[in-house]
Amino acid sequence: MNKKTVITRVNNGVAYCLFSNDTAVKCDVFYDDEKSVLGNIYVGYVNDIVKNINCAFVEYEQGKKAYLHLSQNVKPVFLNKKNTDKICCGDRIIIQISKEGVKTKNPVCTTKFELSGRYVAISHGGGNIGFSKKIRDNGYKKSLTALLMRHMTDNSYTFEIDITIRTNAYTVPVDEIFSELDYLIDKYNTLIRNAFTRTKNFLLYEADTGFMSLVRDMDYDGNDLIVTDDKIIYNMLYDTGLFKDNNSDGDKPLLKLYSDGLLPLYKLYSLERVFDDITSRKIWLKSGGYLIIDYTEAMTVIDVNSGKCDKGRDKEKTFLAINLEAAKEIARLLSLRNISGIIIIDFIDMETAESRERLKNAMIEYTCMDKIHTNVVDFTKLMLMEITRRKTRDRVKIRSNMF
């Protein structure tokens, strides 16, 4: 699968767009006047405990609070003297913002703060070693786990962290993995030491800017390309060391500064059309069918219609074909628009359970390629397909006059 990533300046921000086989599958715009706190680590101050929903509200910046699930947060790092291991009002603890605030809802935070690299991610409060779901080589996992345990013991590292081996680690030498792990553990220990000397609301760690985080987290290989027409962005990316030189071989992606084309970069890759796919309520399918996408406070509702499609003699076969095409496009749009939460899809009615099962399996196949966990639940009694997609940030917002 060939991937191209376009990163370019737009009015008041930076646009990021990922293409897979020349089809846009992920997009976001990071505006200069919208500061994200996602991934930031703070000295939090516990303002309130709400026992009936087992949560706490933690102030992370002056006047700004985040929601903390008490049942999901173990082994918090307390920065004040205590006689109990329970979180109480007035405690100072280390927190990380795990979900951005959406509309009137506060951000969500966690005491299981994480530091992530290209090959390894570590998080506080565990002692486990895990692997990306995309690494299915059990022999590799068993061998690397043993080496990691020995490395941790030999270096007298704490076992109060969880280690996750990322997909990109599978093709690199073990020494590179250990080098990054050493760096992250040193960073983790320094962060905790600094926290004990800081007051509440102090920013201990600021996460990468939006597009830099997306670039770091993407799975690339030697056939992939990242292109930008902005010299500052190019230098920021080049300094990460994630890319090969223009004339060298290897499994790293190629980074290119676009500067000599006849068309602007956004025109060359038709970003205006991509933005239309994000903002339009009506999306046409190649078959002549179309989708209607509506957002409500509680969920996203998608209606599939046959439209101009010639139904032919075998309606069941025709409707299944339209639904399968729609399922593939819906899976793309969920990622492209970053639609999350509850999604209800009203496909064209089909008569047989076999057709519905085939459609459900196709949707599972299409959504499993999404990096954000997506669960195809089932058809409801009203024959509506129910899907949930994990929420970390709000939907993609496209302003007018982007270019």
XYZ file of C-alpha atoms in Angstrom:
403
model
C 0.000 0.000 0.000
C 1.515 3.254 -1.179
C 1.024 6.269 1.125
C 1.576 9.951 0.470
C 1.240 12.638 3.120
C 0.725 16.278 2.173
C 1.409 18.972 4.778
C 0.900 22.588 3.787
C 0.166 25.988 5.296
C -3.417 27.206 4.969
C -5.027 30.390 6.213
C -4.382 30.478 9.976
C -3.090 26.925 10.236
C -1.514 23.769 8.842
C -3.367 21.144 6.813
C -2.381 17.469 6.991
C -3.742 14.955 4.487
C -2.826 11.276 4.127
C -3.475 9.518 0.824
C -3.502 5.744 0.433
C -3.310 4.623 -3.193
C -4.197 8.219 -4.200
C -7.361 8.278 -2.054
C -7.580 10.631 0.931
C -8.094 8.548 4.083
C -7.115 10.945 6.865
C -7.138 14.699 7.142
C -6.900 17.365 9.799
C -6.328 21.086 10.067
C -4.459 22.556 13.010
C -5.347 26.222 13.416
C -2.888 28.706 14.881
C -5.564 30.190 17.157
C -6.674 26.826 18.594
C -4.273 25.430 21.154
C -4.559 21.695 21.761
C -3.817 20.218 25.189
C -4.145 16.594 24.051
C -1.179 14.583 25.339
C 0.086 17.343 27.653
C 1.221 16.258 31.138
C 0.490 18.527 34.120
C 0.736 18.812 37.863
C -3.003 18.512 38.445
C -4.934 19.715 41.480
C -7.968 17.672 42.578
C -10.819 20.152 43.026
C -13.738 17.838 43.598
C -14.659 14.158 44.051
C -18.070 13.069 42.729
C -18.736 9.762 44.462
C -21.978 8.785 42.729
C -20.227 8.627 39.341
C -16.824 7.688 40.810
C -14.906 10.524 39.212
C -12.832 13.543 40.102
C -12.427 16.959 38.512
C -8.782 17.949 38.284
C -7.589 21.478 37.547
C -4.764 21.363 34.991
C -4.604 25.054 34.087
C -5.956 28.072 35.976
C -9.751 27.762 35.827
C -9.687 24.702 33.541
C -10.677 21.249 34.774
C -10.438 17.751 33.362
C -12.560 14.703 34.109
C -10.786 11.782 35.808
C -12.319 8.277 35.972
C -11.266 7.006 39.404
C -11.937 3.339 38.616
C -9.659 3.441 35.569
C -6.712 5.180 37.229
C -4.381 3.157 39.420
C -1.072 3.979 41.103
C -1.287 7.770 40.722
C 1.864 9.736 41.482
C 0.967 11.824 44.537
C 3.043 14.984 44.936
C 1.824 15.747 48.461
C 2.170 13.768 51.701
C -0.691 11.304 52.272
C -1.856 8.533 54.560
C -3.992 6.856 51.903
C -3.569 5.672 48.333
C -6.991 7.057 47.344
C -7.343 10.268 45.384
C -8.778 13.006 47.616
C -9.706 16.664 47.291
C -6.610 18.854 47.525
C -4.219 16.233 46.140
C -1.577 17.185 43.625
C -1.083 14.409 41.087
C 0.537 13.915 37.690
C -2.087 13.761 34.941
C -2.106 13.601 31.148
C -4.922 14.855 28.914
C -6.178 11.756 27.082
C -9.221 13.249 25.328
C -9.874 16.806 24.283
C -12.932 18.648 25.510
C -15.838 18.580 23.075
C -18.434 21.375 23.131
C -19.554 21.690 26.776
C -17.715 18.579 27.959
C -14.458 18.850 29.894
C -11.304 17.128 28.645
C -10.620 13.662 30.038
C -7.372 13.023 31.893
C -5.531 9.980 33.196
C -2.895 9.240 35.823
C -1.500 6.570 33.479
C 0.580 9.133 31.627
C 2.452 8.029 28.516
C 5.616 8.986 26.646
C 5.861 7.770 23.093
C 8.662 7.332 20.587
C 8.934 5.942 17.085
C 9.353 2.318 18.198
C 8.329 2.245 21.866
C 5.707 3.802 24.122
C 5.919 3.663 27.913
C 3.173 4.467 30.400
C 3.077 4.784 34.171
C 1.533 2.327 36.570
C 1.928 -1.132 35.140
C 4.784 -3.550 34.648
C 3.570 -5.228 31.467
C 5.108 -5.629 28.023
C 2.729 -5.424 25.085
C 2.890 -5.271 21.308
C 1.023 -3.510 18.548
C -1.864 -5.599 17.230
C -0.261 -5.445 13.802
C 2.737 -7.453 15.050
C 1.500 -11.046 14.789
C 4.854 -12.859 14.889
C 4.598 -14.721 18.205
C 8.195 -15.911 18.012
C 9.414 -12.338 17.647
C 7.235 -11.182 20.542
C 8.453 -13.955 22.848
C 12.099 -13.351 21.988
C 11.915 -9.560 22.330
C 9.999 -9.807 25.615
C 12.806 -11.896 27.123
C 15.426 -9.421 25.884
C 13.435 -6.477 27.264
C 13.097 -8.104 30.687
C 16.850 -8.710 30.802
C 17.560 -5.151 29.645
C 15.280 -3.717 32.349
C 16.939 -5.834 35.041
C 20.503 -5.129 33.890
C 19.849 -1.382 33.999
C 17.930 -1.479 37.305
C 14.932 0.134 35.624
C 11.602 0.448 37.388
C 8.977 -2.168 36.575
C 6.174 0.283 37.344
C 5.831 1.140 33.675
C 4.038 -0.573 30.825
C 6.077 -0.980 27.649
C 4.364 -1.153 24.271
C 6.336 -2.130 21.189
C 4.984 -0.217 18.220
C 4.508 -1.522 14.680
C 7.537 0.356 13.335
C 9.835 -1.577 15.698
C 9.317 -4.871 13.891
C 11.869 -4.130 11.159
C 14.596 -2.393 13.192
C 17.559 -3.797 15.164
C 17.003 -4.477 18.860
C 19.715 -1.969 19.791
C 17.664 0.863 18.269
C 14.625 -0.198 20.283
C 16.677 -0.311 23.492
C 18.228 3.078 22.749
C 14.816 4.697 22.414
C 13.546 2.857 25.503
C 16.502 4.165 27.534
C 15.769 7.687 26.349
C 12.076 7.457 27.254
C 12.739 5.973 30.715
C 15.258 8.733 31.469
C 12.663 11.264 30.343
C 10.019 9.564 32.524
C 12.244 9.639 35.639
C 13.210 13.272 35.049
C 9.561 14.247 34.627
C 8.612 12.692 37.977
C 11.561 14.305 39.781
C 10.647 17.707 38.372
C 6.999 17.268 39.349
C 7.871 17.144 43.062
C 9.398 20.630 42.818
C 6.496 22.242 40.925
C 3.237 23.865 41.963
C -0.227 22.937 40.731
C -1.154 23.597 37.086
C 2.479 23.338 35.992
C 2.977 21.980 32.456
C 5.492 19.149 32.834
C 5.447 17.971 29.237
C 4.002 19.551 26.101
C 2.980 17.076 23.424
C 4.089 17.450 19.820
C 2.119 19.861 17.675
C -0.760 18.188 15.872
C 0.758 17.355 12.506
C 4.089 16.335 14.063
C 2.287 13.846 16.279
C 0.420 12.388 13.295
C 3.640 12.030 11.298
C 5.398 10.301 14.189
C 2.565 7.873 14.826
C 1.979 6.787 11.231
C 3.298 3.439 9.987
C 5.554 4.119 7.014
C 7.845 2.122 4.764
C 10.425 2.905 2.102
C 7.801 3.461 -0.613
C 6.021 6.246 1.245
C 6.367 9.976 0.653
C 5.813 13.041 2.810
C 5.746 16.298 0.895
C 5.448 19.904 2.039
C 5.903 23.275 0.387
C 6.791 25.051 3.626
C 10.497 25.341 4.477
C 9.875 25.661 8.237
C 7.688 22.546 8.289
C 10.255 20.700 6.163
C 13.045 21.520 8.626
C 10.901 20.458 11.607
C 10.227 17.094 9.970
C 13.803 16.594 8.787
C 15.168 17.173 12.282
C 13.194 14.197 13.640
C 15.534 11.759 11.868
C 12.572 9.672 10.686
C 13.326 10.114 7.006
C 15.873 8.835 4.544
C 17.945 11.148 2.380
C 16.622 11.798 -1.113
C 19.174 9.494 -2.770
C 19.510 6.748 -0.155
C 17.863 3.364 0.169
C 16.138 2.025 3.254
C 12.758 1.410 4.821
C 12.263 4.995 5.988
C 9.834 7.266 4.096
C 11.036 9.943 1.726
C 10.701 13.603 2.715
C 10.401 16.106 -0.115
C 10.251 19.902 -0.227
C 7.948 20.882 -3.095
C 9.152 24.144 -4.587
C 9.268 24.009 -8.366
C 5.797 22.945 -9.482
C 3.500 24.877 -11.786
C 0.583 24.297 -9.408
C 0.374 25.071 -5.693
C 0.677 21.950 -3.574
C -2.964 22.062 -2.460
C -4.058 22.197 -6.115
C -1.727 19.378 -7.138
C -3.312 17.045 -4.582
C -6.861 18.452 -4.898
C -7.174 19.345 -1.213
C -10.224 21.488 -2.002
C -12.037 18.323 -3.108
C -10.897 16.540 0.064
C -12.305 19.397 2.143
C -15.594 19.046 0.244
C -15.686 15.362 1.239
C -15.323 16.469 4.862
C -17.968 19.217 4.850
C -20.614 17.993 2.410
C -23.828 16.519 3.775
C -24.393 14.570 0.553
C -21.698 12.260 -0.829
C -22.184 10.617 -4.221
C -21.088 7.031 -4.914
C -19.730 5.844 -8.270
C -22.730 3.542 -8.703
C -25.116 6.502 -8.665
C -26.143 5.978 -5.058
C -25.387 8.532 -2.366
C -24.926 9.052 1.358
C -26.562 11.616 3.621
C -24.559 12.360 6.785
C -26.162 14.162 9.719
C -24.624 14.979 13.103
C -26.650 15.124 16.294
C -25.649 15.710 19.901
C -25.892 11.989 20.680
C -24.729 10.287 17.498
C -23.926 10.471 13.796
C -26.605 9.180 11.407
C -25.769 8.038 7.866
C -28.446 7.212 5.299
C -27.647 5.147 2.189
C -29.788 5.746 -0.896
C -29.883 4.063 -4.305
C -30.177 7.438 -6.081
C -29.533 7.259 -9.822
C -28.375 3.636 -9.743
C -30.088 1.337 -12.246
C -31.737 -1.271 -10.049
C -31.970 -3.946 -12.760
C -33.924 -7.181 -12.416
C -32.207 -8.572 -9.319
C -32.841 -5.870 -6.716
C -31.233 -7.857 -3.889
C -27.991 -8.144 -5.829
C -28.082 -4.470 -6.815
C -28.824 -3.255 -3.301
C -26.050 -5.418 -1.859
C -23.574 -3.965 -4.388
C -24.586 -0.387 -3.480
C -24.404 -1.166 0.246
C -20.939 -2.718 -0.103
C -19.719 0.337 -2.006
C -21.302 2.568 0.634
C -19.679 0.591 3.467
C -16.222 1.123 1.987
C -16.857 4.851 1.528
C -18.330 5.218 5.027
C -15.270 3.560 6.576
C -13.076 6.062 4.699
C -15.209 9.014 5.776
C -15.201 7.979 9.446
C -11.411 8.256 9.384
C -11.244 11.266 7.058
C -13.705 13.322 9.116
C -12.662 11.772 12.453
C -16.267 10.861 13.257
C -16.449 9.151 16.636
C -18.902 8.003 19.282
C -22.094 6.234 18.188
C -22.687 5.905 14.430
C -26.001 4.580 13.064
C -26.161 3.576 9.383
C -29.435 3.063 7.513
C -28.377 0.885 4.594
C -30.749 0.057 1.751
C -33.073 -2.699 2.983
C -32.093 -6.223 1.923
C -34.267 -9.275 2.291
C -31.829 -12.052 3.197
C -29.801 -12.582 6.350
C -26.949 -13.774 4.118
C -26.746 -10.354 2.429
C -26.759 -8.561 5.780
C -24.042 -10.831 7.164
C -21.895 -10.215 4.095
C -22.362 -6.466 4.518
C -21.473 -6.619 8.207
C -18.297 -8.625 7.506
C -17.299 -6.152 4.784
C -17.727 -3.230 7.195
C -15.585 -5.020 9.782
C -12.895 -5.560 7.133
C -12.935 -1.923 6.024
C -12.889 -0.433 9.533
C -10.150 -2.736 10.845
C -7.641 -0.692 8.808
C -8.453 2.365 10.942
C -5.797 3.188 13.556
C -8.542 4.395 15.900
C -10.458 1.487 17.415
C -13.771 1.003 15.629
C -16.347 -1.577 16.674
C -19.015 -2.819 14.263
C -21.638 -3.910 16.796
C -24.427 -5.422 14.664
C -27.733 -4.706 13.005
C -30.451 -3.530 15.365
C -34.006 -4.931 15.302
C -34.864 -2.114 12.915
C -32.066 -3.281 10.577
C -29.861 -0.270 11.309
C -26.134 -0.943 11.597
C -24.614 0.264 14.862
C -20.930 1.242 15.035
C -18.846 2.863 17.757
C -15.529 4.635 17.214
C -13.218 5.747 20.012
C -13.118 9.483 20.584
C -9.874 11.343 21.307
C -10.608 14.694 19.690
C -13.448 16.471 17.908
C -14.361 16.072 14.257
C -12.260 17.782 11.603
C -13.277 21.420 11.201
C -12.908 23.137 7.859
C -13.274 26.924 7.867
C -14.225 29.007 4.863
C -11.531 30.502 2.601
C -8.876 27.958 3.535
C -6.520 28.872 0.681
